[in-house]
Amino acid sequence: MSTATTTPQACSLPAVLDAMAGDETSSFIFRRDGASVRVSHARCRADAGAVAAALRERGVGPGSRVAIHGSTGYEWVVADLSCVLTGALSVALYPSAPLARAVAVAAESGCRTVFTDRADAAEAFRSAGFDVLFLGSGGPAGIASVADLVAAHPGGRDEPAVPRRGPFTVVSTSGTLSEPKLFAVEAAPLLYTMDRFAEIYGIGRGDRLLLYLPLSHLPQRMMLYWGLRTGLDFVLSDPAHLAADGAEHQPTLHVTVPRVLEHIRWRVQAKLRGANAPAGAAAAAYRAIFGSAIRSVFVGSAPTDPALMTELLAAGVPVFEVYGTTELGMIALNTPVARRPGTVGKPIPWGDVRLDPESREVLVRTPTPFLHGRLVDGRVEPRQWDPDRYEPTADVGEIDADGFLRVLGRLRDFMVLPSGEKVFVTPIETALAEAVGAGLCQVTIRPDGKLGALIFFEPDAIPPDTEVDLAVRRVNRDLHPWERVKSYAVVGRMPTIEEGCLTETTKPRRHVIDEVHGRTARWRRPDAPSEHAN
């Protein structure tokens, strides 16, 4: 497929949505007031049509920008589809973002209308001059809800979608290296990617997909739109109910991130701890969480512990670690015929991957980059892609003899000391965190030009100073002299999204962590617990 973005392609989503009107068998399943609700694709299309009619009355049309701010849920889907029907460009805001940032992004994107599911956010958006609509029920006085709009505009249910070209949504980069950037996305590369997934993993009509990560996360919506075209069933859930929904609704497909798998492992271990568990108890416990119908669990967004992957596979959980970036799309996949824990799989069959000979940066050649163009000063500046060019990812990796790719970390994880030596700090951070039981460790260059480590713990899990000191010295003994941590600081709480130290997908932002925690930390040198560095 062509990747040139100077001539936008016709968008296929309007036709996908109009075809939903005849699908009474495929459905959305979600919780409302504690009970399970089932809504057909046809009913969802009708509800989106009613909301689209209301948006048109409020001045929304082709080229308008509409922000959607909320957790995964049926009303989020309806609001998003109503944007497609009107020709508007949806702007997906992470619900976990600090509220001030969400308001600023909506303004930067040129939005006039905002959907949100939080009362405090509704007031903040309204105070900033936006036309606010509420996702769900029980919103602030004077703010119409999606349910209100559906009830008030029955005549818009069957109105056809507005044909459109080019991008249909605006999403955000992770912001791990700098402040998050906004860019527009077309539907074609998303649907093309999912067509390849269907071929590789055997996905099709009759499958049931569990969605609980924020729908502002682009891979979630990639699977949503393809599933609407294909006729998947969707279970719309949240992290607190994913196990219960898995047991009740028996999904066949599950999309997750490593931190959720770590939590599931903790739950399984807690259940089996202290008990004389029979053989197969762990497998049964995992199956109880994922459901007995599960056929594929896709995990991405960050590296997954190889030991956890091995444990899940041994328990019969069909988990596949995949790798991509928000801008470039999919890059590598573990598949049913080629899967290796500790790697992100082999390069996508429809593209190629190689490593920079000096830096080992992962470079990808793909016909399906997701980024259509940057949003600059409220305008989309299209990006011209060369399908034969190997694009940088800012990730560092290695490829084994069998062609499996292992992502070692980010380029930013290489630090240059004043002496000129380059130190890859990710394995140092991992070793320190594991040695002392920390929730997170970040190595930084201190003002004296030497390496220091910020070691983060939950408030109720801080070990004695002597234990931390001993662990740091033990790790240092196995490192090259210039890789050794010369000072460290214990932080008695984890970094947060609200203070800007984590992205909305909980990835650490080095530059902000250094600024927020590094300057005020109490630094000490190993072997001298009572002595503090400046």
XYZ file of C-alpha atoms in Angstrom:
534
model
C 0.000 0.000 0.000
C 1.119 3.568 -0.581
C 2.457 5.480 2.367
C 2.475 8.908 0.730
C 0.495 11.284 2.894
C 0.561 14.428 0.793
C -2.488 13.039 -1.075
C -4.854 11.729 1.628
C -6.609 8.452 0.915
C -10.349 7.930 1.022
C -11.272 6.785 4.537
C -12.996 3.405 4.761
C -14.449 3.952 8.239
C -17.703 5.610 7.073
C -18.527 2.477 5.061
C -17.591 0.275 8.031
C -20.003 2.189 10.243
C -22.854 2.180 7.743
C -22.468 -1.602 7.345
C -22.932 -1.975 11.120
C -26.603 -1.040 10.689
C -27.398 -4.541 9.453
C -25.416 -6.482 12.070
C -27.793 -7.632 14.804
C -25.694 -10.657 15.842
C -22.340 -9.104 16.802
C -22.449 -7.178 20.052
C -20.895 -5.032 22.764
C -21.051 -6.382 26.322
C -20.445 -4.016 29.227
C -21.404 -3.258 32.809
C -24.083 -0.734 33.707
C -25.300 -0.277 37.274
C -23.678 -3.565 38.247
C -25.414 -5.650 35.568
C -24.183 -6.938 32.205
C -25.696 -5.222 29.168
C -25.541 -6.490 25.592
C -25.944 -4.075 22.639
C -25.771 -5.157 18.992
C -23.544 -3.470 16.450
C -26.702 -2.261 14.719
C -27.966 -0.620 17.917
C -24.521 0.943 18.509
C -24.592 2.387 14.976
C -28.046 3.838 15.620
C -26.937 5.395 18.922
C -23.860 6.903 17.232
C -26.115 8.281 14.482
C -28.297 10.023 17.063
C -25.279 11.567 18.770
C -23.903 12.625 15.362
C -27.181 14.456 14.693
C -26.803 16.277 18.006
C -23.219 17.201 17.168
C -24.317 18.656 13.829
C -26.842 20.828 15.652
C -23.975 22.076 17.811
C -21.946 23.078 14.762
C -19.751 19.980 14.416
C -19.040 18.916 10.846
C -16.255 17.889 8.463
C -12.953 19.221 9.720
C -14.186 19.972 13.252
C -12.167 18.716 16.230
C -13.924 16.849 19.060
C -12.045 15.669 22.162
C -12.973 12.425 23.961
C -11.750 12.120 27.543
C -12.735 9.073 29.547
C -12.276 5.455 30.506
C -13.124 2.576 28.196
C -16.874 2.173 27.911
C -19.823 1.973 25.547
C -20.420 5.742 25.552
C -16.762 6.328 24.590
C -17.286 4.110 21.543
C -20.523 5.883 20.610
C -18.881 9.312 20.906
C -15.937 8.229 18.764
C -18.146 6.729 16.069
C -20.289 9.872 16.019
C -17.171 11.833 15.073
C -16.578 9.490 12.130
C -20.207 9.938 11.032
C -20.018 13.756 11.060
C -16.613 13.964 9.401
C -15.055 15.449 12.536
C -11.543 14.638 13.722
C -11.654 12.973 17.144
C -8.922 13.890 19.633
C -8.258 11.010 22.046
C -7.281 12.258 25.512
C -5.804 9.849 28.055
C -8.057 9.676 31.137
C -4.966 9.240 33.320
C -3.386 12.506 32.147
C -3.278 15.410 34.613
C -6.470 17.376 34.034
C -4.644 20.584 33.189
C -2.733 18.742 30.464
C -5.939 17.258 29.030
C -7.534 20.708 28.852
C -4.392 22.132 27.236
C -4.272 19.363 24.608
C -7.929 19.921 23.714
C -7.184 23.603 23.231
C -3.984 22.966 21.285
C -5.876 20.596 18.988
C -8.453 23.239 18.106
C -11.398 21.462 19.749
C -14.662 23.239 20.495
C -16.523 20.186 21.818
C -15.381 17.766 24.525
C -16.845 14.484 25.805
C -15.768 13.473 29.322
C -16.892 10.991 31.979
C -15.636 12.934 35.018
C -17.625 15.639 36.771
C -14.506 17.595 37.787
C -13.189 17.397 34.221
C -16.547 18.564 32.851
C -16.344 21.690 34.998
C -12.718 22.298 34.015
C -13.459 21.962 30.301
C -16.562 24.138 30.597
C -14.623 26.822 32.468
C -12.057 26.777 29.646
C -14.813 27.608 27.135
C -15.547 24.194 25.615
C -18.973 22.826 24.729
C -19.026 19.842 27.108
C -20.997 16.595 26.781
C -21.016 13.849 29.396
C -20.163 10.194 28.860
C -22.382 8.035 31.023
C -25.090 9.305 33.318
C -25.345 11.585 36.318
C -23.241 14.423 34.943
C -23.163 17.990 36.264
C -26.287 20.110 35.910
C -26.635 21.767 32.556
C -24.423 19.290 30.704
C -26.157 16.858 28.358
C -25.129 13.212 28.459
C -24.709 10.771 25.589
C -27.913 9.071 26.779
C -29.727 12.425 26.601
C -28.522 12.979 23.044
C -29.525 9.469 21.943
C -33.042 9.956 23.340
C -33.460 13.434 21.868
C -32.338 12.717 18.279
C -34.027 9.508 17.037
C -34.233 10.954 13.528
C -30.456 10.852 13.114
C -30.104 7.129 13.693
C -30.106 6.122 10.038
C -28.401 9.136 8.469
C -25.427 7.904 6.397
C -21.849 8.747 7.323
C -20.152 11.711 5.678
C -17.514 10.512 3.158
C -14.060 11.663 4.172
C -10.431 11.553 3.150
C -7.274 11.554 5.175
C -6.976 11.254 8.960
C -9.867 10.538 11.297
C -8.250 11.002 14.730
C -5.497 12.734 16.673
C -3.427 10.839 19.254
C -0.404 11.578 21.424
C 3.144 10.234 21.475
C 4.315 8.745 24.752
C 6.419 11.702 25.843
C 9.221 9.541 27.261
C 11.965 11.596 25.589
C 10.355 15.044 25.603
C 6.932 16.607 25.961
C 4.170 14.552 24.241
C 3.505 15.436 20.605
C 0.197 15.211 18.746
C -0.257 13.580 15.379
C -3.069 12.551 13.064
C -3.809 8.989 11.948
C -5.509 7.497 8.889
C -7.534 4.295 9.039
C -5.858 2.436 6.159
C -2.622 1.367 7.929
C -4.576 0.278 11.006
C -6.948 -1.949 9.048
C -4.123 -3.300 6.874
C -2.179 -4.261 10.003
C -5.203 -6.023 11.475
C -5.786 -7.917 8.213
C -2.268 -9.300 8.606
C -3.006 -10.145 12.265
C -6.074 -12.058 11.143
C -3.971 -14.118 8.750
C -1.248 -14.841 11.316
C -3.365 -15.531 14.404
C -6.552 -16.831 12.807
C -8.796 -14.030 14.050
C -12.258 -13.545 12.550
C -15.979 -13.259 13.016
C -17.079 -15.163 16.087
C -14.092 -14.070 18.160
C -14.744 -12.063 21.312
C -12.268 -9.330 22.271
C -11.794 -8.086 25.834
C -10.939 -4.357 25.880
C -10.097 -2.647 29.157
C -7.064 -0.453 28.420
C -7.938 3.171 27.555
C -9.467 3.522 24.101
C -7.277 6.601 23.702
C -4.454 4.065 23.211
C -4.221 3.623 19.428
C -3.780 -0.206 19.277
C -7.057 -0.571 21.176
C -8.922 1.419 18.549
C -7.114 -0.365 15.732
C -8.659 -3.602 16.948
C -12.010 -1.906 17.584
C -12.479 -0.623 14.028
C -11.283 -3.830 12.422
C -13.572 -5.770 14.741
C -16.537 -3.621 13.731
C -15.788 -4.374 10.085
C -15.323 -8.096 10.774
C -18.122 -8.669 13.260
C -16.241 -9.355 16.490
C -17.985 -9.309 19.847
C -16.497 -6.823 22.318
C -16.362 -7.009 26.100
C -15.759 -3.474 27.413
C -14.187 -3.755 30.850
C -11.676 -2.134 33.199
C -8.662 -3.383 35.193
C -10.765 -3.935 38.310
C -13.244 -6.226 36.526
C -11.169 -7.908 33.815
C -10.942 -11.220 35.693
C -14.661 -11.294 36.467
C -15.551 -10.309 32.916
C -13.158 -12.906 31.533
C -14.818 -15.632 33.586
C -18.362 -14.498 32.780
C -18.083 -13.629 29.098
C -15.306 -15.990 27.935
C -13.338 -13.762 25.521
C -11.159 -15.427 22.907
C -8.844 -12.417 22.485
C -7.199 -10.280 25.138
C -4.993 -7.174 24.735
C -2.854 -6.216 27.717
C 0.352 -4.627 29.000
C 3.151 -6.128 31.144
C 2.134 -4.431 34.396
C -1.288 -6.108 34.224
C 0.293 -9.520 33.624
C 2.551 -8.893 36.624
C -0.526 -8.148 38.735
C -2.239 -11.307 37.492
C 0.837 -13.348 38.416
C 0.785 -11.777 41.892
C -2.879 -12.760 42.268
C -2.158 -16.325 41.215
C 0.832 -16.600 43.550
C -1.179 -15.130 46.436
C -3.943 -17.660 45.845
C -1.529 -20.579 45.865
C 0.765 -19.309 48.626
C 0.720 -21.405 51.760
C -1.489 -24.027 50.182
C -0.497 -27.537 49.242
C -1.355 -26.794 45.627
C -1.800 -29.863 43.420
C -0.160 -30.194 40.041
C -1.845 -27.949 37.524
C -3.159 -25.514 40.146
C -1.319 -22.547 38.614
C -2.658 -23.349 35.139
C -6.187 -23.570 36.538
C -5.768 -20.257 38.358
C -4.578 -18.498 35.198
C -7.404 -20.016 33.169
C -9.905 -18.807 35.745
C -8.717 -15.247 35.109
C -8.356 -15.345 31.318
C -11.331 -17.639 30.710
C -11.334 -21.099 29.198
C -12.071 -19.844 25.672
C -8.967 -17.652 25.350
C -6.976 -18.216 22.137
C -4.630 -15.214 21.961
C -3.325 -12.778 24.576
C -1.383 -9.903 22.998
C 1.012 -7.985 25.245
C 3.019 -4.921 24.285
C 3.836 -1.302 25.184
C 6.876 -2.303 27.318
C 9.203 -5.308 27.736
C 7.674 -8.319 29.476
C 9.639 -10.353 32.014
C 10.824 -13.498 30.141
C 10.269 -15.613 33.256
C 6.660 -14.428 33.390
C 6.169 -15.234 29.714
C 7.606 -18.713 30.262
C 5.347 -19.237 33.275
C 2.229 -18.189 31.355
C 3.060 -20.430 28.405
C 3.711 -23.359 30.757
C 0.264 -22.725 32.247
C -1.287 -22.961 28.786
C -1.962 -19.239 28.350
C -1.514 -18.434 24.618
C 0.400 -15.173 25.132
C 2.201 -13.333 22.312
C 4.551 -10.429 22.953
C 4.419 -7.892 20.113
C 6.328 -4.675 19.475
C 5.600 -1.421 17.741
C 5.607 2.341 18.186
C 2.783 4.845 18.080
C 4.281 6.547 15.022
C 5.552 3.564 13.007
C 2.988 0.897 13.834
C 3.834 -2.785 14.252
C 7.495 -3.775 14.005
C 7.894 -7.331 15.307
C 5.644 -10.187 16.401
C 5.773 -13.432 18.300
C 3.444 -15.784 16.434
C 2.033 -19.296 16.871
C 4.787 -20.701 14.657
C 7.648 -18.489 15.927
C 7.573 -17.528 19.601
C 10.479 -16.959 21.971
C 10.117 -15.513 25.504
C 12.500 -12.646 26.122
C 12.119 -11.364 22.574
C 9.483 -9.331 20.748
C 9.447 -11.904 17.952
C 10.523 -11.662 14.346
C 10.132 -8.620 12.076
C 6.697 -8.082 10.547
C 6.305 -10.213 7.388
C 5.162 -7.133 5.447
C 8.291 -5.119 6.356
C 11.837 -5.532 7.627
C 14.054 -4.650 10.589
C 17.770 -4.084 10.895
C 20.106 -2.563 13.480
C 22.280 0.502 13.150
C 25.846 -0.928 13.019
C 27.184 1.548 15.599
C 24.377 2.340 18.039
C 22.315 -0.875 17.568
C 19.235 1.295 17.177
C 16.286 -0.654 15.778
C 15.452 0.546 12.261
C 12.240 -0.507 10.534
C 11.108 -0.455 6.924
C 7.328 -0.590 6.801
C 4.592 0.244 4.293
C 2.172 0.898 7.170
C 3.401 3.717 9.437
C 0.570 4.992 11.612
C 1.622 8.642 11.685
C -0.142 10.643 8.963
C 1.174 14.033 10.054
C 2.066 16.184 13.030
C -0.405 18.593 14.554
C 1.394 21.945 14.635
C -0.346 25.152 15.723
C -3.671 23.393 15.297
C -2.989 22.278 11.718
C -2.055 18.845 10.417
C 1.267 18.885 8.595
C 1.343 15.659 6.483
C 4.446 13.510 6.629
C 5.813 12.076 3.383
C 7.019 8.514 3.995
C 9.502 6.657 1.795
C 8.462 2.962 1.874
C 12.053 1.899 1.154
C 13.633 3.907 3.967
C 14.557 2.316 7.290
C 13.043 4.559 9.961
C 14.621 5.035 13.416
C 12.709 3.881 16.492
C 14.932 5.297 19.277
C 15.043 1.737 20.674
C 18.217 -0.334 21.024
C 18.099 -4.038 20.244
C 19.808 -7.214 19.188
C 18.797 -9.917 16.707
C 19.698 -13.515 17.510
C 20.829 -16.207 15.094
C 17.229 -17.285 14.459
C 16.042 -13.785 13.598
C 14.253 -12.954 16.868
C 14.492 -9.329 17.986
C 15.192 -8.397 21.590
C 14.624 -4.778 22.606
C 17.246 -3.794 25.168
C 16.043 -0.286 25.944
C 15.863 3.233 24.588
C 18.678 5.240 23.038
C 18.162 7.677 25.895
C 19.255 4.790 28.154
C 22.831 5.228 26.872
C 24.615 7.859 28.945
C 27.897 9.489 28.017
C 30.244 10.107 30.943
C 32.637 13.101 30.980
C 35.430 10.636 30.196
C 33.658 9.713 26.943
C 32.572 6.200 27.907
C 29.015 5.238 26.954
C 27.095 3.345 29.594
C 23.862 1.459 28.877
C 22.022 1.994 32.144
C 18.946 -0.238 31.683
C 20.607 -3.476 32.927
C 22.123 -1.544 35.850
C 18.692 -0.232 36.807
C 17.139 -3.672 36.509
C 19.852 -5.256 38.639
C 19.561 -2.607 41.350
C 15.761 -2.763 41.462
C 15.763 -6.561 41.716
C 18.565 -6.620 44.307
C 16.750 -4.323 46.703
C 13.108 -5.019 45.804
C 12.438 -1.514 44.479
C 9.451 -0.546 42.403
C 11.631 1.494 40.029
C 15.261 2.512 39.666
C 16.587 5.306 37.473
C 20.289 5.874 36.902
C 21.348 9.424 36.139
C 24.534 11.445 35.750
C 25.157 13.518 38.860
C 26.685 17.032 38.806
C 30.093 15.488 39.541
C 29.848 13.538 36.272
C 29.445 10.170 37.995
C 26.513 7.783 37.953
C 23.863 8.006 40.630
C 20.728 5.929 41.174
C 17.293 7.082 42.278
C 15.658 4.056 43.919
C 11.881 4.241 44.360
C 9.795 2.285 46.861
C 6.173 2.244 47.903
C 5.837 4.114 51.233
C 5.196 0.920 53.207
C 7.960 -1.101 51.525
C 11.153 0.859 52.255
C 13.903 -1.488 53.497
C 16.476 -0.500 56.119
C 19.348 1.707 54.944
C 21.858 -1.067 55.563
C 20.007 -3.431 53.209
C 19.904 -0.874 50.420
C 23.563 -0.038 50.865
C 24.566 -3.688 50.829
C 22.519 -4.346 47.675
C 24.077 -1.395 45.831
C 27.587 -2.538 46.734
C 26.779 -6.122 45.696
C 25.543 -4.981 42.259
C 28.532 -2.663 41.842
C 30.959 -5.561 42.347
C 29.706 -7.188 39.124
C 29.973 -4.031 37.011
C 32.799 -2.431 35.078
C 34.348 0.421 37.105
C 32.808 3.161 34.977
C 29.362 1.489 35.173
C 29.314 1.493 38.962
C 26.859 3.680 40.844
C 28.858 6.134 42.948
C 25.862 7.522 44.841
C 22.229 6.643 45.365
C 19.075 8.084 46.909
C 16.030 6.333 48.324
C 12.653 7.855 47.419
C 9.771 6.743 49.622
C 7.064 6.927 47.007
C 6.658 6.002 43.362
C 6.769 8.652 40.619
C 3.344 9.599 39.281
C 1.603 10.642 36.105
C 0.190 13.709 37.866
C 3.633 15.182 38.512
C 4.667 14.432 34.920
C 7.209 11.721 35.820
C 5.305 8.991 33.964
C 3.559 8.990 30.637
C -0.162 8.246 30.489
C 0.834 4.628 29.789
C 3.080 4.690 32.926
C 6.431 4.750 31.134
C 9.138 6.681 33.033
C 10.121 10.109 31.696
C 13.794 10.412 32.582
C 14.155 14.151 32.177
C 11.179 14.886 34.429
C 12.140 12.328 37.090
C 15.594 13.914 37.288
C 14.041 17.353 37.661
C 11.325 16.439 40.173
C 13.149 13.883 42.339
C 16.863 14.117 41.580
C 17.431 17.675 42.744
C 15.814 17.279 46.166
C 16.887 13.697 46.901
C 19.170 12.861 49.823
C 22.134 11.311 48.052
C 24.575 9.002 49.791
C 27.636 7.023 48.780
C 27.758 3.250 49.127
C 29.805 2.247 52.193
C 28.986 5.579 53.819
C 25.300 5.492 54.770
C 25.497 8.554 56.975
C 27.341 10.720 54.474
C 25.341 12.676 51.908
C 26.509 13.964 48.548
C 25.538 17.411 47.352
